[in-house]
Amino acid sequence: MTTTAPVDARLDAANTTVLAEISRTDAKAGVLLTSFSLPLAALVAAVPGHALPPAAAVLVAAGTVGLVAAMLVVLLVVRPRLTGAARGSFLYWSLCTPEALVEDLNNPGDRAAHVIHLSQIARRKYRGLRLAGDITGASLVTLAAALLASLI
């Protein structure tokens, strides 16, 4: 693919934007993992040794499983994928000889494909974060219902 100067500048901007989005997903994932640990720590501290009504116990178990599932989804978001070494990526470069690396860096033709590849990574990470958020919301509602059930 032959590019012109304005397209080159837009590809550079797009690449920068997508890399920033990937960084944002990783930062959000870190915040989510930290925030998920708080209700789990409270459950571990509060539930053992306390007799809960059967309905509340089931709801606590379901909510806890949901929080753990959400944490696992977030861990999958930040887990590095080391397959599919697309040209122009550090994974591809790790497999290159010095000559092949220089050749790849001198070949701007794959820049658009690289931006697309990075965009797919960002989209996959955002989908995972969205799923984790949905699971967390359902889990928190379930835990709130458990609290209400234990008070009745």
Tab-separated table of N, CA, C and O in Angstrom, residues 43-149:
chain	number	residue	atom	x	y	z
A	43	LEU	N	-16.764	-10.051	51.984
A	43	LEU	CA	-17.471	-11.328	52.074
A	43	LEU	C	-16.665	-12.362	52.846
A	43	LEU	O	-17.206	-13.087	53.688
A	44	VAL	N	-15.379	-12.418	52.582
A	44	VAL	CA	-14.519	-13.385	53.281
A	44	VAL	C	-14.474	-13.071	54.771
A	44	VAL	O	-14.432	-13.977	55.606
A	45	ALA	N	-14.498	-11.783	55.102
A	45	ALA	CA	-14.442	-11.394	56.510
A	45	ALA	C	-15.785	-11.566	57.210
A	45	ALA	O	-15.822	-11.929	58.395
A	46	ALA	N	-16.887	-11.311	56.514
A	46	ALA	CA	-18.183	-11.258	57.176
A	46	ALA	C	-18.976	-12.563	57.153
A	46	ALA	O	-19.694	-12.857	58.093
A	47	VAL	N	-18.871	-13.333	56.100
A	47	VAL	CA	-19.769	-14.477	55.934
A	47	VAL	C	-19.382	-15.701	56.764
A	47	VAL	O	-20.249	-16.287	57.418
A	48	PRO	N	-18.124	-16.137	56.787
A	48	PRO	CA	-17.818	-17.362	57.549
A	48	PRO	C	-18.200	-17.224	59.029
A	48	PRO	O	-17.982	-16.190	59.650
A	49	GLY	N	-18.813	-18.270	59.538
A	49	GLY	CA	-19.185	-18.289	60.943
A	49	GLY	C	-20.539	-17.656	61.227
A	49	GLY	O	-20.974	-17.623	62.365
A	50	HIS	N	-21.185	-17.138	60.219
A	50	HIS	CA	-22.507	-16.542	60.397
A	50	HIS	C	-23.551	-17.413	59.693
A	50	HIS	O	-23.392	-17.756	58.526
A	51	ALA	N	-24.581	-17.730	60.423
A	51	ALA	CA	-25.670	-18.511	59.842
A	51	ALA	C	-26.550	-17.568	59.026
A	51	ALA	O	-27.065	-16.581	59.551
A	52	LEU	N	-26.651	-17.859	57.764
A	52	LEU	CA	-27.497	-17.055	56.891
A	52	LEU	C	-28.755	-17.826	56.565
A	52	LEU	O	-28.729	-19.058	56.456
A	53	PRO	N	-29.848	-17.102	56.372
A	53	PRO	CA	-31.041	-17.793	55.876
A	53	PRO	C	-30.713	-18.442	54.536
A	53	PRO	O	-29.852	-17.937	53.793
A	54	PRO	N	-31.348	-19.552	54.205
A	54	PRO	CA	-31.009	-20.271	52.961
A	54	PRO	C	-31.043	-19.391	51.717
A	54	PRO	O	-30.153	-19.471	50.877
A	55	ALA	N	-32.051	-18.547	51.588
A	55	ALA	CA	-32.143	-17.683	50.402
A	55	ALA	C	-30.956	-16.725	50.346
A	55	ALA	O	-30.365	-16.505	49.283
A	56	ALA	N	-30.590	-16.157	51.477
A	56	ALA	CA	-29.458	-15.230	51.524
A	56	ALA	C	-28.160	-15.957	51.206
A	56	ALA	O	-27.298	-15.417	50.491
A	57	ALA	N	-28.006	-17.173	51.718
A	57	ALA	CA	-26.786	-17.944	51.454
A	57	ALA	C	-26.637	-18.228	49.958
A	57	ALA	O	-25.539	-18.114	49.400
A	58	VAL	N	-27.743	-18.580	49.301
A	58	VAL	CA	-27.699	-18.839	47.861
A	58	VAL	C	-27.337	-17.562	47.109
A	58	VAL	O	-26.521	-17.581	46.177
A	59	LEU	N	-27.928	-16.453	47.502
A	59	LEU	CA	-27.646	-15.180	46.836
A	59	LEU	C	-26.196	-14.738	47.061
A	59	LEU	O	-25.538	-14.236	46.135
A	60	VAL	N	-25.682	-14.935	48.274
A	60	VAL	CA	-24.275	-14.596	48.543
A	60	VAL	C	-23.358	-15.452	47.682
A	60	VAL	O	-22.390	-14.959	47.087
A	61	ALA	N	-23.659	-16.733	47.605
A	61	ALA	CA	-22.838	-17.622	46.775
A	61	ALA	C	-22.879	-17.189	45.312
A	61	ALA	O	-21.837	-17.113	44.646
A	62	ALA	N	-24.071	-16.885	44.800
A	62	ALA	CA	-24.197	-16.469	43.396
A	62	ALA	C	-23.460	-15.156	43.150
A	62	ALA	O	-22.764	-14.999	42.138
A	63	GLY	N	-23.607	-14.206	44.060
A	63	GLY	CA	-22.920	-12.927	43.911
A	63	GLY	C	-21.411	-13.077	43.965
A	63	GLY	O	-20.677	-12.428	43.207
A	64	THR	N	-20.934	-13.942	44.831
A	64	THR	CA	-19.499	-14.186	44.949
A	64	THR	C	-18.950	-14.838	43.683
A	64	THR	O	-17.903	-14.430	43.168
A	65	VAL	N	-19.675	-15.824	43.184
A	65	VAL	CA	-19.254	-16.463	41.934
A	65	VAL	C	-19.207	-15.436	40.811
A	65	VAL	O	-18.286	-15.427	39.994
A	66	GLY	N	-20.187	-14.540	40.769
A	66	GLY	CA	-20.198	-13.497	39.748
A	66	GLY	C	-18.997	-12.575	39.850
A	66	GLY	O	-18.378	-12.236	38.834
A	67	LEU	N	-18.657	-12.163	41.070
A	67	LEU	CA	-17.487	-11.289	41.234
A	67	LEU	C	-16.201	-11.994	40.816
A	67	LEU	O	-15.335	-11.391	40.171
A	68	VAL	N	-16.081	-13.247	41.174
A	68	VAL	CA	-14.896	-14.010	40.762
A	68	VAL	C	-14.854	-14.134	39.239
A	68	VAL	O	-13.799	-13.977	38.616
A	69	ALA	N	-16.008	-14.391	38.619
A	69	ALA	CA	-16.061	-14.490	37.155
A	69	ALA	C	-15.663	-13.162	36.514
A	69	ALA	O	-14.913	-13.141	35.530
A	70	ALA	N	-16.133	-12.060	37.066
A	70	ALA	CA	-15.773	-10.740	36.529
A	70	ALA	C	-14.266	-10.504	36.655
A	70	ALA	O	-13.643	-9.966	35.730
A	71	MET	N	-13.695	-10.911	37.774
A	71	MET	CA	-12.243	-10.766	37.940
A	71	MET	C	-11.497	-11.592	36.902
A	71	MET	O	-10.489	-11.135	36.347
A	72	LEU	N	-11.979	-12.786	36.637
A	72	LEU	CA	-11.327	-13.630	35.628
A	72	LEU	C	-11.418	-12.999	34.243
A	72	LEU	O	-10.451	-13.041	33.468
A	73	VAL	N	-12.551	-12.400	33.916
A	73	VAL	CA	-12.692	-11.725	32.619
A	73	VAL	C	-11.696	-10.578	32.524
A	73	VAL	O	-11.029	-10.391	31.501
A	74	VAL	N	-11.556	-9.801	33.591
A	74	VAL	CA	-10.606	-8.681	33.584
A	74	VAL	C	-9.173	-9.203	33.454
A	74	VAL	O	-8.360	-8.614	32.731
A	75	LEU	N	-8.867	-10.285	34.110
A	75	LEU	CA	-7.529	-10.863	33.963
A	75	LEU	C	-7.277	-11.295	32.521
A	75	LEU	O	-6.160	-11.154	32.010
A	76	LEU	N	-8.298	-11.788	31.850
A	76	LEU	CA	-8.144	-12.141	30.436
A	76	LEU	C	-7.931	-10.894	29.574
A	76	LEU	O	-7.243	-10.950	28.558
A	77	VAL	N	-8.509	-9.768	29.985
A	77	VAL	CA	-8.316	-8.512	29.250
A	77	VAL	C	-6.852	-8.095	29.287
A	77	VAL	O	-6.293	-7.662	28.284
A	78	VAL	N	-6.225	-8.222	30.441
A	78	VAL	CA	-4.830	-7.760	30.568
A	78	VAL	C	-3.814	-8.851	30.236
A	78	VAL	O	-2.617	-8.561	30.125
A	79	ARG	N	-4.292	-10.069	30.065
A	79	ARG	CA	-3.373	-11.168	29.728
A	79	ARG	C	-2.790	-10.946	28.341
A	79	ARG	O	-3.517	-10.758	27.373
A	80	PRO	N	-1.473	-10.953	28.218
A	80	PRO	CA	-0.882	-10.721	26.905
A	80	PRO	C	-1.166	-11.866	25.948
A	80	PRO	O	-1.155	-13.031	26.336
A	81	ARG	N	-1.451	-11.507	24.723
A	81	ARG	CA	-1.625	-12.495	23.657
A	81	ARG	C	-0.343	-12.491	22.842
A	81	ARG	O	-0.005	-11.485	22.222
A	82	LEU	N	0.350	-13.587	22.869
A	82	LEU	CA	1.671	-13.647	22.243
A	82	LEU	C	1.657	-14.419	20.935
A	82	LEU	O	2.705	-14.831	20.448
A	83	THR	N	0.475	-14.595	20.361
A	83	THR	CA	0.374	-15.253	19.064
A	83	THR	C	-0.015	-14.221	18.019
A	83	THR	O	-0.418	-13.119	18.345
A	84	GLY	N	0.084	-14.597	16.769
A	84	GLY	CA	-0.327	-13.706	15.699
A	84	GLY	C	0.577	-12.495	15.566
A	84	GLY	O	0.120	-11.372	15.642
A	85	ALA	N	1.851	-12.731	15.394
A	85	ALA	CA	2.826	-11.645	15.306
A	85	ALA	C	2.632	-10.876	13.997
A	85	ALA	O	3.176	-11.229	12.967
A	86	ALA	N	1.829	-9.811	14.065
A	86	ALA	CA	1.576	-8.988	12.879
A	86	ALA	C	2.808	-8.155	12.556
A	86	ALA	O	3.509	-7.683	13.455
A	87	ARG	N	3.054	-7.988	11.251
A	87	ARG	CA	4.175	-7.143	10.831
A	87	ARG	C	4.038	-5.780	11.486
A	87	ARG	O	2.955	-5.264	11.643
A	88	GLY	N	5.169	-5.218	11.863
A	88	GLY	CA	5.161	-3.906	12.497
A	88	GLY	C	4.948	-3.950	13.994
A	88	GLY	O	4.872	-2.923	14.647
A	89	SER	N	4.842	-5.141	14.554
A	89	SER	CA	4.627	-5.260	16.000
A	89	SER	C	5.900	-5.764	16.675
A	89	SER	O	6.751	-6.391	16.038
A	90	PHE	N	6.000	-5.527	17.953
A	90	PHE	CA	7.175	-6.005	18.685
A	90	PHE	C	7.254	-7.525	18.663
A	90	PHE	O	8.341	-8.092	18.710
A	91	LEU	N	6.091	-8.195	18.597
A	91	LEU	CA	6.113	-9.657	18.517
A	91	LEU	C	6.770	-10.118	17.216
A	91	LEU	O	7.560	-11.056	17.210
A	92	TYR	N	6.435	-9.444	16.138
A	92	TYR	CA	7.047	-9.774	14.850
A	92	TYR	C	8.541	-9.478	14.904
A	92	TYR	O	9.361	-10.288	14.474
A	93	TRP	N	8.883	-8.329	15.448
A	93	TRP	CA	10.295	-7.932	15.502
A	93	TRP	C	11.117	-8.886	16.361
A	93	TRP	O	12.305	-9.072	16.115
A	94	SER	N	10.491	-9.484	17.373
A	94	SER	CA	11.240	-10.415	18.230
A	94	SER	C	11.678	-11.658	17.467
A	94	SER	O	12.579	-12.368	17.914
A	95	LEU	N	11.058	-11.909	16.332
A	95	LEU	CA	11.392	-13.071	15.513
A	95	LEU	C	12.305	-12.721	14.343
A	95	LEU	O	12.696	-13.606	13.581
A	96	CYS	N	12.627	-11.450	14.185
A	96	CYS	CA	13.395	-10.974	13.027
A	96	CYS	C	14.903	-11.067	13.249
A	96	CYS	O	15.379	-11.028	14.388
A	97	THR	N	15.592	-11.126	12.139
A	97	THR	CA	17.035	-10.873	12.145
A	97	THR	C	17.204	-9.359	12.088
A	97	THR	O	16.248	-8.636	11.757
A	98	PRO	N	18.379	-8.838	12.395
A	98	PRO	CA	18.567	-7.383	12.291
A	98	PRO	C	18.231	-6.859	10.887
A	98	PRO	O	17.615	-5.799	10.754
A	99	GLU	N	18.574	-7.610	9.880
A	99	GLU	CA	18.292	-7.173	8.508
A	99	GLU	C	16.782	-7.149	8.241
A	99	GLU	O	16.260	-6.221	7.612
A	100	ALA	N	16.072	-8.166	8.704
A	100	ALA	CA	14.626	-8.226	8.495
A	100	ALA	C	13.915	-7.105	9.258
A	100	ALA	O	12.923	-6.553	8.773
A	101	LEU	N	14.434	-6.766	10.436
A	101	LEU	CA	13.859	-5.667	11.203
A	101	LEU	C	13.997	-4.354	10.450
A	101	LEU	O	13.033	-3.594	10.311
A	102	VAL	N	15.191	-4.074	9.945
A	102	VAL	CA	15.416	-2.846	9.192
A	102	VAL	C	14.513	-2.815	7.966
A	102	VAL	O	13.905	-1.788	7.647
A	103	GLU	N	14.371	-3.950	7.288
A	103	GLU	CA	13.499	-4.015	6.109
A	103	GLU	C	12.047	-3.715	6.496
A	103	GLU	O	11.351	-2.970	5.816
A	104	ASP	N	11.598	-4.276	7.618
A	104	ASP	CA	10.232	-4.045	8.059
A	104	ASP	C	10.019	-2.578	8.420
A	104	ASP	O	8.983	-1.994	8.091
A	105	LEU	N	10.995	-1.976	9.088
A	105	LEU	CA	10.867	-0.573	9.476
A	105	LEU	C	10.893	0.356	8.263
A	105	LEU	O	10.302	1.441	8.300
A	106	ASN	N	11.560	-0.049	7.210
A	106	ASN	CA	11.618	0.763	5.996
A	106	ASN	C	10.417	0.551	5.089
A	106	ASN	O	10.275	1.252	4.094
A	107	ASN	N	9.558	-0.414	5.415
A	107	ASN	CA	8.401	-0.714	4.588
A	107	ASN	C	7.147	-0.143	5.236
A	107	ASN	O	6.564	-0.765	6.119
A	108	PRO	N	6.719	1.052	4.814
A	108	PRO	CA	5.536	1.661	5.435
A	108	PRO	C	4.227	1.061	4.944
A	108	PRO	O	3.175	1.441	5.405
A	109	GLY	N	4.289	0.131	4.031
A	109	GLY	CA	3.079	-0.406	3.415
A	109	GLY	C	2.148	-1.133	4.367
A	109	GLY	O	0.966	-1.266	4.082
A	110	ASP	N	2.640	-1.608	5.491
A	110	ASP	CA	1.805	-2.376	6.414
A	110	ASP	C	1.275	-1.529	7.570
A	110	ASP	O	0.707	-2.070	8.509
A	111	ARG	N	1.450	-0.237	7.509
A	111	ARG	CA	1.032	0.619	8.628
A	111	ARG	C	-0.473	0.569	8.846
A	111	ARG	O	-0.942	0.533	9.987
A	112	ALA	N	-1.241	0.585	7.771
A	112	ALA	CA	-2.700	0.527	7.907
A	112	ALA	C	-3.118	-0.801	8.529
A	112	ALA	O	-3.976	-0.837	9.416
A	113	ALA	N	-2.502	-1.898	8.089
A	113	ALA	CA	-2.817	-3.205	8.667
A	113	ALA	C	-2.445	-3.246	10.146
A	113	ALA	O	-3.159	-3.855	10.955
A	114	HIS	N	-1.359	-2.578	10.503
A	114	HIS	CA	-0.933	-2.537	11.901
A	114	HIS	C	-1.956	-1.776	12.760
A	114	HIS	O	-2.304	-2.209	13.859
A	115	VAL	N	-2.447	-0.646	12.249
A	115	VAL	CA	-3.468	0.119	12.981
A	115	VAL	C	-4.727	-0.720	13.145
A	115	VAL	O	-5.347	-0.738	14.211
A	116	ILE	N	-5.112	-1.454	12.101
A	116	ILE	CA	-6.287	-2.321	12.186
A	116	ILE	C	-6.065	-3.404	13.241
A	116	ILE	O	-6.942	-3.678	14.066
A	117	HIS	N	-4.884	-4.015	13.235
A	117	HIS	CA	-4.575	-5.058	14.214
A	117	HIS	C	-4.645	-4.504	15.645
A	117	HIS	O	-5.261	-5.118	16.528
A	118	LEU	N	-4.058	-3.340	15.862
A	118	LEU	CA	-4.114	-2.723	17.193
A	118	LEU	C	-5.551	-2.376	17.571
A	118	LEU	O	-5.952	-2.532	18.735
A	119	SER	N	-6.327	-1.910	16.607
A	119	SER	CA	-7.728	-1.570	16.870
A	119	SER	C	-8.519	-2.810	17.278
A	119	SER	O	-9.392	-2.741	18.150
A	120	GLN	N	-8.230	-3.936	16.678
A	120	GLN	CA	-8.898	-5.184	17.045
A	120	GLN	C	-8.541	-5.586	18.471
A	120	GLN	O	-9.396	-6.069	19.224
A	121	ILE	N	-7.286	-5.374	18.845
A	121	ILE	CA	-6.870	-5.656	20.222
A	121	ILE	C	-7.638	-4.763	21.189
A	121	ILE	O	-8.167	-5.224	22.204
A	122	ALA	N	-7.695	-3.462	20.882
A	122	ALA	CA	-8.407	-2.517	21.749
A	122	ALA	C	-9.882	-2.892	21.866
A	122	ALA	O	-10.447	-2.883	22.967
A	123	ARG	N	-10.504	-3.233	20.758
A	123	ARG	CA	-11.925	-3.602	20.775
A	123	ARG	C	-12.158	-4.837	21.635
A	123	ARG	O	-13.095	-4.894	22.435
A	124	ARG	N	-11.294	-5.835	21.494
A	124	ARG	CA	-11.423	-7.061	22.295
A	124	ARG	C	-11.287	-6.734	23.783
A	124	ARG	O	-12.039	-7.250	24.616
A	125	LYS	N	-10.350	-5.856	24.122
A	125	LYS	CA	-10.170	-5.479	25.520
A	125	LYS	C	-11.395	-4.732	26.050
A	125	LYS	O	-11.863	-5.000	27.159
A	126	TYR	N	-11.943	-3.814	25.266
A	126	TYR	CA	-13.126	-3.080	25.698
A	126	TYR	C	-14.339	-4.005	25.851
A	126	TYR	O	-15.133	-3.845	26.777
A	127	ARG	N	-14.483	-4.973	24.956
A	127	ARG	CA	-15.584	-5.934	25.090
A	127	ARG	C	-15.445	-6.706	26.397
A	127	ARG	O	-16.434	-6.965	27.085
A	128	GLY	N	-14.218	-7.105	26.732
A	128	GLY	CA	-13.993	-7.813	27.987
A	128	GLY	C	-14.332	-6.955	29.192
A	128	GLY	O	-14.969	-7.428	30.144
A	129	LEU	N	-13.921	-5.684	29.159
A	129	LEU	CA	-14.235	-4.787	30.267
A	129	LEU	C	-15.745	-4.584	30.395
A	129	LEU	O	-16.282	-4.530	31.504
A	130	ARG	N	-16.408	-4.466	29.261
A	130	ARG	CA	-17.860	-4.295	29.296
A	130	ARG	C	-18.522	-5.531	29.899
A	130	ARG	O	-19.422	-5.422	30.738
A	131	LEU	N	-18.095	-6.713	29.494
A	131	LEU	CA	-18.642	-7.951	30.052
A	131	LEU	C	-18.383	-8.021	31.554
A	131	LEU	O	-19.278	-8.360	32.329
A	132	ALA	N	-17.174	-7.674	31.972
A	132	ALA	CA	-16.849	-7.691	33.405
A	132	ALA	C	-17.737	-6.714	34.164
A	132	ALA	O	-18.203	-7.011	35.271
A	133	GLY	N	-17.983	-5.555	33.577
A	133	GLY	CA	-18.870	-4.582	34.220
A	133	GLY	C	-20.289	-5.101	34.329
A	133	GLY	O	-20.955	-4.915	35.364
A	134	ASP	N	-20.781	-5.753	33.279
A	134	ASP	CA	-22.132	-6.320	33.317
A	134	ASP	C	-22.238	-7.409	34.383
A	134	ASP	O	-23.212	-7.448	35.148
A	135	ILE	N	-21.250	-8.279	34.436
A	135	ILE	CA	-21.250	-9.352	35.447
A	135	ILE	C	-21.186	-8.748	36.848
A	135	ILE	O	-21.897	-9.184	37.761
A	136	THR	N	-20.362	-7.724	37.013
A	136	THR	CA	-20.234	-7.092	38.325
A	136	THR	C	-21.542	-6.452	38.760
A	136	THR	O	-21.953	-6.582	39.917
A	137	GLY	N	-22.185	-5.752	37.836
A	137	GLY	CA	-23.472	-5.137	38.171
A	137	GLY	C	-24.483	-6.171	38.640
A	137	GLY	O	-25.156	-5.983	39.665
A	138	ALA	N	-24.591	-7.263	37.919
A	138	ALA	CA	-25.521	-8.331	38.309
A	138	ALA	C	-25.127	-8.934	39.657
A	138	ALA	O	-25.985	-9.218	40.497
A	139	SER	N	-23.832	-9.086	39.870
A	139	SER	CA	-23.358	-9.668	41.134
A	139	SER	C	-23.649	-8.754	42.315
A	139	SER	O	-24.053	-9.229	43.384
A	140	LEU	N	-23.463	-7.464	42.120
A	140	LEU	CA	-23.730	-6.525	43.213
A	140	LEU	C	-25.223	-6.461	43.537
A	140	LEU	O	-25.600	-6.359	44.714
A	141	VAL	N	-26.068	-6.513	42.519
A	141	VAL	CA	-27.513	-6.562	42.764
A	141	VAL	C	-27.858	-7.837	43.532
A	141	VAL	O	-28.653	-7.811	44.478
A	142	THR	N	-27.238	-8.939	43.158
A	142	THR	CA	-27.476	-10.213	43.850
A	142	THR	C	-27.019	-10.135	45.300
A	142	THR	O	-27.721	-10.604	46.207
A	143	LEU	N	-25.862	-9.535	45.533
A	143	LEU	CA	-25.376	-9.392	46.909
A	143	LEU	C	-26.260	-8.445	47.715
A	143	LEU	O	-26.506	-8.670	48.919
A	144	ALA	N	-26.765	-7.395	47.086
A	144	ALA	CA	-27.697	-6.501	47.782
A	144	ALA	C	-28.982	-7.244	48.144
A	144	ALA	O	-29.526	-7.070	49.250
A	145	ALA	N	-29.459	-8.083	47.236
A	145	ALA	CA	-30.635	-8.903	47.531
A	145	ALA	C	-30.342	-9.860	48.686
A	145	ALA	O	-31.208	-10.101	49.534
A	146	ALA	N	-29.129	-10.386	48.722
A	146	ALA	CA	-28.754	-11.271	49.835
A	146	ALA	C	-28.776	-10.525	51.149
A	146	ALA	O	-29.236	-11.052	52.170
A	147	LEU	N	-28.314	-9.298	51.122
A	147	LEU	CA	-28.339	-8.485	52.349
A	147	LEU	C	-29.774	-8.258	52.810
A	147	LEU	O	-30.088	-8.426	53.986
A	148	LEU	N	-30.641	-7.915	51.874
A	148	LEU	CA	-32.033	-7.723	52.223
A	148	LEU	C	-32.663	-9.018	52.725
A	148	LEU	O	-33.433	-9.013	53.690
A	149	ALA	N	-32.349	-10.127	52.076
A	149	ALA	CA	-32.911	-11.417	52.492
A	149	ALA	C	-32.450	-11.799	53.891
A	149	ALA	O	-33.174	-12.459	54.636
